[in-house]
Amino acid sequence: MKYFADIGGQRFKWPSLKQLLAHATPERTGDQLAGLCASGPVERLAAQRCLADVPLKAFLDDVLQVEDDDVTALIMEQQDASAFSPIASLTVGAFRDWMLTPTTTGTDLTAIAWGVTPEMAAAVSKIMRAQDLIAVAAKIEVVTKFRSTIGLRGHLSTRNQPNHPADDSRGIALSAVDGLLMGTGDAVIGVNPATDTVPDYIRICEVLELIRTQLDIPTQHCLLGHVSTAIKAMEQNAPVDLVFQSVAGSTKANAGFGVTLPMLDEAYDAAYNLGRAPAGSNLMYFETGQGAALSADAHHDMDQQTMEVRAYAVARQYKPLLVNTVVGFIGPEYLANGKQIIRAALEDHFCGKLLGLPMGVDVCYTNHSYADQEDMDVLLTVLSAAGVSFVITVPGSDDIMLNYQTLSHHDANYIRTTLQRPPAPEFAAWMDRMGIGTPDVRIPSIENALGQLRLPN
Amino acid sequence: MNDPLTPRGAIRAITQARLNFGPPRFAADTAASLDFALDHARAREAVESELDVARLTAGLDALGLPHDIVTSSAATRDVFITRPDLGRLLPQDQADVLSRHASPDVAVVLGDGLSAVAIALNGVAFVTELHKKLSQDGLNIGPVILARQARVALGDGIALALAAKTVVMIVGERPGLSAADGLGVYITQNPSAQTPDSARNCISNVRAEGLPIHDAARQTYDLIKEMRALGCSGVALNQSRATNVLTSD
């Protein structure tokens, strides 16, 4: 047995790094469902102690151990030996201690991003408590840019998510305006479509483009349809700002989303060639979430959190403007309750930032989870302390298309006011110009919006 | 600001989103906050609700429909919520009991799913409508099976135990904030222990303000007829339809 730990006269053994990672993972239902978790709290701690002594170099081998997995190949290709050199001699435990040392700065952490593999990030996060995950993530500044600048220290951006169950143009516009009146949407105005046809994709892009241009908003929009639909829409010259795709941590899991790396390459090139963004902009938007690989039966016996971080290797290949983990959406069979959702969100945010991603979180839950809006209040507050790039907001926390609860536009105001987290500077200036939040607001009210905005039919 | 105002009623007809009418408030007001909490409490109550077996059996007795009861391998609501695999599995002793029934043409199961409230409100009414249509065709449904802690695939094990070729699994859908009374109807031809979801046909949002029960029962009946004629369901049924259209041209 390669990995073992002795505790109180009892020897615990794990046959592979993959199983050691799984057994060291803090408790969550998805790993229990997959039969991958520790037998109990003592074995979990034994695994964490064993993991703390594993050299980071051990993670340079193939941890997933699946032949011809293109995410594994990408991870190997990305790993930069010179970026790795400052931490090359460390164990997982010493890596944690180094990150928490006051003299280790955000610049130091940014410098190692391409030396750290997803499995290293996942491993160290498993032996970090909530405050460790917050403290280290808060040091790291990941700045991305399109029309607005996301991720500046001390700022918190929002995605305005004006979904409608029938993709009704007016319904989408009304919901978007509701958020704009409360100052949300500086990360993106992004719609999850109910349908996935090219004409609908183009129509909704045009609705969002008209709102953006008529109100002169320094932000970008996105339709979160499938990347293949986006490619077809761009061929017809649709006004596509950001290209979206859900991604996961193995070839098979990505196949479950109907996506391959060459498709993402093609989409990136198409968005770049549209030439809509200022030079040097970030053009992609990705979503991920713990449990996605297991639900596609594509986890290859790797724990759900490590699989999640592998998805970040896919994301960072395309220098995205935004990445968010849809943490509570998947349901209680993966993350049972508020505690598990909060822990998972902090892990995902930390690991994403450590790998250099502009990490946002969909602070959310479903009605069959043991969670409620108060858990979301706590999660929003701790994520803001951790320096989250953006969160998602909808009218009254109720997403009427996806049927789950996320944050409200009011919640964005709560955190901005209470922790002094203004939106992107360009957007904050626009809010001032438009008198957002004052009696002299210069964008249409809900009742005025359909009369004043010229929407496509 | 000379453009015409859109009345609030017209806006609410366009979107159910919880829009903030009037001057922006930078925190949700007390009424909106408590309304939201109440909607969530109702949804939670529906998720945690147990199948009201006494009332359902009384309803079926009144209609003269025989019935039987099973519980999946998830013994409690809590286990059911976090272990969907157990909610799909029929314990062997319960399969043995079911196998004593005469084999029906179509097995009909009322399962709690994620809202026993939905089954309590609409379950018997749906079964009544469906039974009427099927019996006019001489198809018998055998005992209506009431299934506790039931996921969709539990219907496969039930159909196998009853030796039924077709199974209609009716479950309570995951409650939204605005409604907890929606039924999902899953119809499968030749179910097996490994039926993939792609081999089922699904009719969702069956409730008074969604797809009315009468229409849902009609659609279910039509699908059953088609499945039994073509010998398959789900994606295979769609493909088989396409083939038939092509050959009939």
XYZ file of C-alpha atoms in Angstrom:
706
model
C 0.000 0.000 0.000
C 1.450 3.297 -1.101
C -0.582 5.557 1.201
C -1.243 4.830 4.852
C -1.620 6.506 8.236
C -1.483 5.087 11.764
C -3.882 6.554 14.283
C -4.256 5.170 17.796
C -2.732 1.826 16.848
C -4.957 1.476 13.791
C -3.509 1.522 10.276
C -5.581 3.110 7.506
C -4.529 2.399 3.925
C -5.437 3.797 0.521
C -4.355 2.133 -2.724
C -4.108 5.270 -4.863
C -3.796 9.034 -4.681
C -7.268 9.221 -6.221
C -8.776 7.233 -3.361
C -6.755 9.116 -0.763
C -8.166 12.395 -2.124
C -11.699 11.008 -1.967
C -11.357 9.776 1.602
C -9.784 13.062 2.729
C -12.740 15.075 1.378
C -14.991 16.779 3.931
C -18.338 15.029 4.154
C -20.845 15.494 1.335
C -23.679 13.425 -0.039
C -22.374 13.153 -3.606
C -19.313 11.191 -2.514
C -21.519 9.012 -0.312
C -23.798 8.385 -3.289
C -20.759 7.407 -5.363
C -19.448 5.157 -2.576
C -16.194 7.130 -2.505
C -16.164 8.661 0.960
C -14.268 7.756 4.112
C -15.878 5.169 6.377
C -16.212 7.780 9.124
C -14.759 10.946 10.624
C -11.628 9.265 12.001
C -10.708 7.668 8.688
C -11.314 11.034 7.032
C -8.850 12.690 9.407
C -6.371 9.864 8.897
C -6.613 10.454 5.153
C -6.179 14.209 5.636
C -3.037 13.622 7.737
C -1.670 11.259 5.127
C -2.526 13.710 2.345
C -0.782 16.556 4.175
C 2.479 14.609 3.918
C 2.217 13.862 0.195
C 4.744 15.873 -1.867
C 3.169 18.173 -4.468
C 5.419 16.466 -7.028
C 3.338 13.279 -6.625
C 0.485 15.116 -8.355
C 2.492 15.606 -11.545
C 1.589 12.027 -12.512
C -1.833 11.143 -13.952
C -4.089 11.112 -10.883
C -7.337 10.259 -12.725
C -5.722 7.220 -14.398
C -8.052 7.042 -17.355
C -6.547 6.431 -20.780
C -6.891 9.093 -23.455
C -8.696 11.626 -21.286
C -8.181 14.974 -22.974
C -8.685 16.976 -19.768
C -5.790 15.027 -18.210
C -3.714 15.769 -21.319
C -4.600 19.454 -21.016
C -3.624 19.493 -17.333
C -0.221 17.969 -18.177
C 0.292 20.432 -21.024
C -0.625 23.461 -18.891
C 1.658 22.568 -15.987
C 4.509 25.065 -16.030
C 7.702 23.832 -14.355
C 9.133 27.295 -13.754
C 5.922 28.569 -12.169
C 5.956 25.416 -10.029
C 9.559 25.866 -8.861
C 8.839 28.041 -5.761
C 6.618 25.276 -4.347
C 8.239 22.226 -5.950
C 9.788 20.942 -2.737
C 6.653 21.345 -0.604
C 4.216 18.765 0.685
C 0.474 19.454 0.571
C 0.547 20.492 4.233
C 3.557 22.752 3.805
C 1.865 24.290 0.753
C -1.115 25.219 2.943
C 1.189 26.745 5.563
C 3.108 28.688 2.904
C -0.089 30.160 1.434
C -1.260 31.265 4.865
C 2.066 32.893 5.768
C 1.604 36.690 5.925
C 4.699 37.249 3.777
C 3.190 35.185 0.948
C 1.418 37.827 -1.110
C -1.193 37.788 -3.829
C 1.600 38.361 -6.340
C 3.388 35.229 -5.081
C 0.170 33.247 -5.409
C -0.557 34.572 -8.903
C 2.973 33.631 -9.973
C 2.452 29.939 -9.193
C -1.007 29.620 -10.819
C 0.186 27.733 -13.925
C 2.478 25.532 -11.836
C -0.427 24.293 -9.729
C -2.488 21.443 -11.161
C -6.183 20.988 -10.356
C -5.395 17.944 -8.223
C -2.861 19.926 -6.163
C -5.407 22.695 -5.585
C -8.105 20.186 -4.643
C -5.733 18.334 -2.320
C -4.685 21.385 -0.353
C -8.271 22.679 -0.121
C -9.293 19.417 1.565
C -7.063 20.186 4.535
C -8.089 23.858 4.737
C -10.868 25.122 6.960
C -13.357 27.747 5.838
C -11.261 30.631 7.160
C -8.166 29.275 5.380
C -10.079 29.090 2.095
C -11.268 32.669 2.643
C -7.916 34.061 3.782
C -5.902 32.744 0.843
C -8.530 33.498 -1.804
C -8.777 37.064 -0.468
C -5.080 37.586 -1.250
C -5.503 36.699 -4.915
C -6.665 39.331 -7.376
C -7.816 38.031 -10.766
C -8.775 40.904 -13.056
C -10.583 40.394 -16.354
C -12.020 42.891 -18.771
C -14.527 43.388 -21.547
C -16.501 46.664 -21.405
C -16.287 46.536 -17.611
C -13.412 45.465 -15.389
C -14.177 42.480 -13.159
C -12.333 41.299 -10.064
C -10.547 44.446 -8.832
C -9.788 44.197 -5.146
C -12.628 45.536 -3.025
C -15.196 45.327 -5.821
C -18.045 42.843 -6.243
C -19.797 42.377 -9.567
C -23.141 40.823 -10.365
C -24.673 38.871 -13.173
C -28.158 40.150 -13.888
C -30.057 36.943 -14.858
C -33.378 37.956 -16.470
C -34.675 34.489 -17.330
C -38.173 33.817 -18.629
C -39.790 30.341 -18.951
C -40.889 31.003 -22.547
C -37.942 33.236 -23.536
C -40.446 36.085 -24.034
C -38.559 39.176 -25.247
C -40.613 41.573 -23.125
C -40.394 39.341 -20.059
C -36.618 39.205 -20.383
C -36.393 42.981 -20.875
C -38.602 43.745 -17.859
C -36.546 41.500 -15.614
C -33.269 42.987 -16.894
C -34.509 46.512 -16.225
C -35.605 45.482 -12.724
C -32.004 44.535 -11.987
C -30.493 47.580 -13.688
C -32.686 49.832 -11.533
C -30.965 48.254 -8.550
C -27.510 48.368 -10.058
C -26.920 44.755 -11.039
C -25.418 43.456 -14.259
C -21.859 44.798 -14.337
C -20.373 41.296 -14.778
C -22.878 40.354 -17.454
C -26.544 40.443 -18.337
C -26.940 36.736 -18.976
C -30.032 34.738 -19.935
C -30.488 30.981 -19.620
C -32.690 30.158 -22.598
C -35.615 27.744 -22.280
C -35.158 26.743 -25.904
C -31.944 26.067 -27.797
C -32.722 27.069 -31.368
C -30.573 29.414 -33.457
C -33.399 31.910 -34.238
C -34.274 32.209 -30.532
C -30.604 32.557 -29.660
C -30.225 35.421 -32.117
C -33.481 37.094 -31.036
C -32.543 37.092 -27.349
C -29.036 38.377 -28.143
C -30.682 41.224 -30.052
C -32.968 42.029 -27.110
C -29.978 42.224 -24.767
C -27.943 44.206 -27.300
C -30.741 46.760 -27.702
C -31.034 47.215 -23.946
C -27.277 47.612 -23.635
C -26.935 50.109 -26.473
C -30.093 52.140 -25.753
C -29.154 52.590 -22.110
C -25.441 52.845 -22.958
C -24.439 50.335 -20.276
C -20.738 49.539 -19.864
C -21.327 45.811 -19.560
C -21.590 42.734 -21.751
C -24.340 40.262 -22.386
C -24.499 36.542 -22.859
C -27.014 33.931 -23.877
C -26.238 30.722 -22.047
C -27.227 28.370 -24.852
C -25.077 25.521 -26.089
C -21.748 26.477 -27.641
C -22.733 24.839 -30.948
C -25.806 27.110 -31.108
C -23.585 30.115 -30.373
C -21.266 29.159 -33.227
C -24.196 28.968 -35.664
C -25.551 32.307 -34.418
C -22.147 33.948 -34.860
C -21.993 32.598 -38.414
C -25.117 34.707 -38.969
C -23.386 37.702 -37.390
C -25.561 37.754 -34.266
C -24.455 40.324 -31.667
C -22.698 37.826 -29.385
C -20.588 39.393 -26.630
C -19.623 36.374 -24.524
C -19.735 32.730 -25.562
C -20.985 30.411 -22.828
C -20.514 26.740 -22.096
C -20.892 24.359 -19.143
C -17.691 22.373 -18.727
C -16.567 19.447 -16.585
C -13.442 17.545 -15.597
C -13.213 14.573 -17.960
C -13.674 13.847 -21.645
C -16.699 11.711 -20.835
C -18.280 14.344 -18.583
C -17.810 16.998 -21.264
C -19.387 14.602 -23.753
C -22.387 14.596 -21.402
C -22.627 18.336 -22.095
C -22.143 17.647 -25.809
C -18.885 19.584 -25.874
C -15.283 18.900 -26.878
C -12.163 21.034 -26.571
C -11.967 21.643 -30.357
C -15.546 23.013 -30.220
C -14.436 25.489 -27.545
C -11.441 26.470 -29.692
C -13.771 27.122 -32.616
C -16.174 29.168 -30.473
C -13.351 31.274 -29.051
C -12.041 32.045 -32.534
C -15.521 32.936 -33.778
C -16.121 35.343 -30.865
C -12.694 36.905 -31.375
C -13.328 37.372 -35.079
C -16.617 39.161 -34.440
C -14.394 41.968 -33.170
C -16.995 43.313 -30.743
C -14.701 43.523 -27.741
C -11.954 46.044 -27.027
C -8.468 44.648 -27.737
C -7.218 42.236 -25.106
C -10.688 41.429 -23.773
C -11.741 38.149 -22.242
C -14.457 36.530 -24.346
C -15.713 33.379 -22.661
C -18.065 32.518 -19.822
C -18.024 29.044 -18.231
C -20.156 27.367 -15.619
C -19.217 24.335 -13.551
C -20.500 22.587 -10.442
C -19.578 19.760 -8.101
C -21.471 16.583 -8.987
C -21.747 17.261 -12.726
C -19.343 14.438 -13.597
C -20.999 11.936 -11.260
C -24.447 12.759 -12.613
C -23.119 11.986 -16.107
C -21.561 8.753 -14.769
C -18.222 10.221 -15.866
C -16.389 10.724 -12.562
C -14.092 7.704 -12.965
C -14.198 7.076 -9.189
C -12.728 10.476 -8.423
C -14.396 12.563 -5.696
C -16.702 15.318 -6.899
C -14.615 18.227 -5.641
C -11.413 17.083 -7.376
C -13.412 16.490 -10.559
C -14.776 20.016 -10.243
C -11.302 21.552 -10.069
C -10.272 19.584 -13.158
C -13.001 21.492 -15.017
C -11.088 24.695 -14.173
C -8.202 23.466 -16.335
C -10.610 23.502 -19.265
C -11.893 26.949 -18.306
C -8.495 28.599 -17.861
C -7.331 27.435 -21.273
C -9.663 30.061 -22.793
C -8.855 33.078 -20.569
C -12.519 33.577 -19.630
C -14.086 36.831 -18.478
C -16.235 34.899 -15.995
C -16.445 31.454 -14.436
C -19.001 30.456 -11.876
C -19.788 27.371 -9.905
C -23.524 26.713 -9.778
C -23.001 25.325 -6.333
C -26.434 24.522 -4.914
C -28.292 23.879 -8.153
C -27.574 20.178 -8.498
C -29.556 19.091 -5.446
C -29.225 17.442 -2.042
C -27.963 14.102 -3.344
C -24.686 15.925 -4.101
C -24.648 18.718 -1.495
C -27.229 17.992 1.161
C -27.641 21.196 3.087
C -26.525 24.737 3.783
C -23.316 23.588 5.460
C -22.249 21.407 2.531
C -23.211 24.079 -0.018
C -21.257 26.778 1.848
C -18.162 24.590 2.191
C -18.298 23.559 -1.489
C -18.681 27.171 -2.631
C -15.639 28.253 -0.626
C -13.604 25.326 -2.008
C -14.610 26.076 -5.588
C -13.903 29.785 -5.215
C -10.505 29.185 -3.616
C -9.414 26.527 -6.110
C -10.582 28.626 -9.060
C -8.698 31.706 -7.857
C -5.584 29.644 -7.120
C -5.631 28.413 -10.719
C -6.001 32.020 -11.911
C -9.709 32.116 -12.737
C -12.130 35.051 -12.331
C -14.288 33.014 -9.993
C -17.904 33.774 -9.302
C -20.508 31.729 -7.460
C -24.192 31.148 -8.073
C -25.242 31.351 -4.428
C -28.234 29.056 -4.744
C -30.313 26.066 -3.637
C -33.287 24.003 -4.711
C -36.477 23.389 -2.776
C -35.585 19.772 -1.970
C -32.276 20.789 -0.334
C -31.951 21.313 3.392
C -31.105 24.948 2.813
C -32.821 28.296 2.790
C -32.281 31.966 2.033
C -30.544 32.516 5.363
C -27.830 30.022 4.325
C -27.465 32.108 1.177
C -27.074 35.292 3.252
C -24.239 33.627 5.146
C -22.636 32.310 1.964
C -22.805 35.693 0.217
C -21.205 37.330 3.228
C -18.328 34.847 3.531
C -17.740 34.865 -0.224
C -17.467 38.637 -0.160
C -14.861 38.332 2.579
C -13.049 35.880 0.287
C -13.164 38.416 -2.575
C -15.565 36.630 -4.917
C -15.524 38.154 -8.412
C -19.269 38.064 -8.976
C -22.549 36.551 -7.858
C -25.849 36.009 -9.655
C -29.009 37.979 -8.907
C -32.639 37.740 -10.036
C -35.845 39.554 -9.015
C -36.829 38.455 -5.516
C -34.398 35.473 -5.504
C -36.889 33.452 -7.561
C -35.655 32.188 -10.921
C -38.927 31.537 -12.713
C -37.305 29.618 -15.561
C -34.841 27.329 -13.776
C -37.096 26.958 -10.704
C -34.468 27.432 -8.041
C -33.570 30.207 -5.649
C -30.473 32.351 -6.028
C -29.679 35.840 -4.721
C -31.899 38.851 -5.292
C -30.944 42.264 -6.624
C -31.600 43.462 -3.082
C -28.963 41.060 -1.777
C -26.395 42.704 -4.052
C -27.207 46.021 -2.478
C -26.957 44.528 1.015
C -23.411 43.313 0.485
C -22.246 46.402 -1.387
C -23.474 48.651 1.383
C -22.564 46.523 4.371
C -19.073 45.455 3.277
C -18.374 48.411 0.956
C -18.064 46.425 -2.242
C -18.863 48.681 -5.231
C -19.438 47.215 -8.708
C -16.949 47.519 -11.587
C -15.670 51.130 -11.819
C -17.086 51.708 -15.333
C -20.485 50.473 -14.183
C -20.377 52.467 -10.938
C -19.749 55.606 -13.018
C -22.675 54.709 -15.284
C -24.906 54.242 -12.222
C -23.924 57.736 -11.074
C -24.634 59.210 -14.518
C -28.002 57.486 -14.662
C -28.951 58.414 -11.120
C -29.505 54.775 -10.171
C -30.794 54.676 -6.613
C -31.867 58.322 -6.633
C -35.293 59.880 -7.316
C -33.859 61.284 -10.558
C -33.143 57.906 -12.118
C -32.702 58.247 -15.877
C -33.432 54.725 -17.025
C -37.044 53.611 -17.517
C -39.074 52.326 -14.596
C -40.656 48.867 -14.870
C -43.928 50.514 -15.927
C -42.117 52.662 -18.535
C -39.740 50.049 -19.870
C -41.867 48.488 -22.605
C -42.999 51.908 -23.811
C -39.501 53.327 -23.972
C -37.266 50.453 -25.037
C -37.422 49.562 -28.702
C -37.423 45.768 -28.586
C -37.275 43.510 -31.640
C -40.524 41.707 -32.425
C -41.328 60.239 -20.090
C -44.305 60.651 -22.399
C -44.373 57.029 -23.455
C -47.393 54.991 -22.395
C -47.109 53.213 -19.070
C -47.701 49.469 -19.058
C -50.279 48.561 -16.411
C -49.025 46.260 -13.656
C -51.614 43.654 -14.578
C -50.255 43.532 -18.124
C -46.703 43.221 -16.804
C -47.691 40.380 -14.493
C -49.286 38.630 -17.480
C -45.937 38.828 -19.294
C -43.725 37.617 -16.452
C -44.196 36.051 -13.021
C -40.789 37.429 -11.954
C -40.900 39.124 -8.531
C -40.302 42.576 -9.996
C -39.864 45.574 -7.763
C -42.691 47.947 -8.741
C -42.628 51.604 -7.827
C -39.584 53.444 -6.525
C -36.600 51.115 -6.033
C -36.184 49.945 -2.459
C -32.746 48.837 -1.525
C -33.967 46.046 0.716
C -36.945 43.777 0.199
C -39.848 45.172 2.209
C -41.388 43.203 5.053
C -44.365 41.962 3.070
C -42.250 40.727 0.142
C -39.770 39.124 2.522
C -42.449 37.229 4.438
C -44.295 36.262 1.244
C -41.119 34.680 -0.066
C -40.529 32.835 3.203
C -44.088 31.505 3.141
C -43.697 30.241 -0.434
C -40.516 28.462 0.558
C -42.150 27.005 3.674
C -44.954 25.598 1.511
C -42.437 24.062 -0.878
C -40.510 22.498 2.020
C -43.710 21.139 3.513
C -44.552 19.524 0.179
C -41.085 17.962 -0.140
C -41.240 16.569 3.388
C -44.826 15.353 3.104
C -45.550 11.627 3.246
C -47.983 9.807 0.982
C -51.437 9.984 2.602
C -52.163 6.295 2.082
C -55.427 6.231 4.052
C -56.950 9.008 1.996
C -55.683 7.659 -1.323
C -56.964 4.135 -0.637
C -60.330 5.560 0.433
C -60.471 7.496 -2.834
C -59.609 4.396 -4.889
C -62.062 2.231 -2.899
C -64.835 4.690 -3.666
C -64.112 4.205 -7.366
C -63.915 0.441 -7.025
C -60.235 0.375 -8.034
C -58.090 -2.255 -6.279
C -54.741 -1.147 -4.881
C -51.572 -2.257 -3.135
C -48.777 -0.427 -1.303
C -44.982 -0.613 -1.557
C -42.049 1.311 -0.084
C -38.770 1.709 -1.969
C -35.424 0.760 -0.437
C -35.263 4.295 0.997
C -37.029 3.662 4.285
C -37.384 7.287 5.360
C -37.916 10.683 3.746
C -34.415 11.817 4.711
C -32.776 8.793 3.103
C -34.983 9.241 0.049
C -33.865 12.866 -0.427
C -30.128 12.162 -0.370
C -30.075 8.651 -1.899
C -31.979 8.664 -5.183
C -30.467 5.253 -5.991
C -32.390 3.680 -3.077
C -35.603 5.396 -4.108
C -35.341 3.634 -7.468
C -34.977 0.165 -5.948
C -37.885 -2.131 -5.003
C -36.998 -4.449 -2.073
C -37.228 -8.133 -2.994
C -39.859 -8.981 -0.343
C -42.143 -6.308 -1.781
C -41.560 -7.572 -5.319
C -42.548 -11.041 -4.107
C -45.823 -9.698 -2.719
C -46.631 -7.867 -5.963
C -45.891 -10.932 -8.062
C -48.949 -12.679 -6.510
C -51.259 -10.293 -8.395
C -52.588 -11.286 -11.805
C -50.486 -9.666 -14.489
C -52.059 -6.388 -15.791
C -51.672 -4.901 -19.270
C -50.591 -1.561 -17.866
C -49.108 -1.084 -14.393
C -50.168 2.218 -12.819
C -48.142 3.615 -9.928
C -48.812 6.673 -7.775
C -45.466 7.592 -6.180
C -44.775 10.475 -3.828
C -41.643 11.624 -5.673
C -40.692 15.083 -4.437
C -44.235 16.168 -3.560
C -46.752 13.830 -1.940
C -49.002 16.898 -1.822
C -49.285 16.781 -5.608
C -50.351 13.116 -5.471
C -52.879 13.912 -2.743
C -54.375 16.718 -4.834
C -54.323 15.243 -8.326
C -53.258 11.587 -8.203
C -56.596 9.789 -7.928
C -58.260 12.115 -10.426
C -55.577 11.367 -13.007
C -55.772 7.604 -12.453
C -59.559 7.722 -12.763
C -59.391 9.446 -16.149
C -56.668 7.168 -17.437
C -58.432 4.031 -16.208
C -61.646 5.056 -17.994
C -59.871 5.429 -21.332
C -57.843 2.238 -21.030
C -60.755 0.089 -19.938
C -62.764 1.252 -22.967
C -60.034 -0.422 -24.996
C -60.137 -3.556 -22.874
C -56.769 -2.791 -21.259
C -56.617 -3.617 -17.585
C -54.461 -1.744 -15.080
C -54.535 -4.235 -12.193
C -54.146 -2.846 -8.701
C -53.080 0.815 -8.501
C -49.745 0.699 -6.691
C -49.175 3.384 -4.059
C -45.409 3.816 -3.726
C -43.702 5.532 -0.813
C -40.246 7.144 -1.117
C -40.485 6.587 -4.871
C -38.295 7.853 -7.702
C -39.345 7.387 -11.324
C -37.342 4.196 -11.927
C -39.075 2.410 -9.033
C -41.898 1.881 -11.520
C -39.649 -0.455 -13.543
C -39.223 -2.863 -10.617
C -42.944 -2.702 -9.890
C -43.820 -3.477 -13.514
C -41.358 -6.387 -13.567
C -42.876 -7.833 -10.369
C -46.378 -7.505 -11.839
C -45.185 -8.788 -15.236
C -46.721 -5.735 -16.957
C -45.449 -4.697 -20.404
C -46.273 -1.026 -19.890
C -45.825 1.102 -16.785
C -47.240 4.540 -16.010
C -45.329 6.099 -13.127
C -47.009 9.182 -11.696
C -44.872 11.157 -9.236
C -45.043 14.528 -7.497
C -42.639 16.964 -9.182
C -40.091 19.034 -7.288
C -42.074 21.971 -5.896
C -41.344 25.447 -7.189
C -41.851 28.571 -5.121
C -45.245 29.178 -6.709
C -46.656 25.641 -7.000
C -46.239 22.271 -5.268
C -49.085 20.428 -6.995
C -47.501 19.397 -10.302
C -47.482 15.751 -11.365
C -44.911 14.201 -13.652
C -46.130 11.220 -15.683
C -43.483 8.816 -17.006
C -44.540 6.068 -19.396
C -42.247 3.193 -20.264
C -42.756 0.193 -22.558
C -40.936 -3.065 -21.747
C -39.292 -1.675 -18.604
C -36.205 -3.456 -17.314
C -33.867 -3.107 -14.351
C -31.642 -0.911 -16.522
C -34.137 1.278 -18.366
C -32.326 4.487 -19.362
C -34.231 7.771 -18.979
C -34.063 8.146 -22.757
C -36.397 5.123 -23.064
C -39.251 6.907 -21.271
C -41.838 9.401 -22.416
C -42.630 12.146 -19.957
C -45.573 14.497 -19.507
C -44.808 17.199 -16.970
C -46.447 20.045 -15.082
C -49.769 18.186 -14.843
C -51.940 20.414 -12.619
C -54.937 22.711 -12.827
C -52.869 25.751 -13.876
C -50.484 23.789 -16.056
C -51.477 20.867 -18.252
C -55.005 19.941 -17.076
C -55.547 16.379 -15.841
C -58.012 15.531 -18.591
C -55.548 16.513 -21.335
C -52.650 14.760 -19.597
C -54.671 11.535 -19.297
C -55.563 11.737 -22.992
C -51.883 12.227 -23.953
C -50.849 9.348 -21.704
C -53.484 7.099 -23.249
C -52.376 8.007 -26.784
C -48.754 7.270 -25.923
C -49.640 3.906 -24.371
C -51.550 2.877 -27.497
C -48.643 3.884 -29.689
C -46.033 2.191 -27.493
C -47.954 -1.053 -27.384
C -48.361 -0.989 -31.170
C -44.697 -0.210 -31.877
C -43.221 -2.087 -28.909
C -41.001 0.697 -27.618
C -40.953 4.049 -25.818
C -38.832 7.176 -25.449
C -36.272 8.031 -28.106
C -36.892 4.682 -29.811
C -40.597 5.542 -30.103
C -39.765 8.862 -31.749
C -37.427 7.120 -34.198
C -39.958 4.421 -34.886
C -42.559 7.090 -35.659
C -40.182 8.751 -38.095
C -39.541 5.409 -39.812
C -43.255 4.702 -40.094
C -43.893 8.086 -41.633
C -41.138 7.504 -44.156
C -42.367 4.038 -45.134
C -45.968 5.172 -45.413
C -44.915 7.878 -47.845
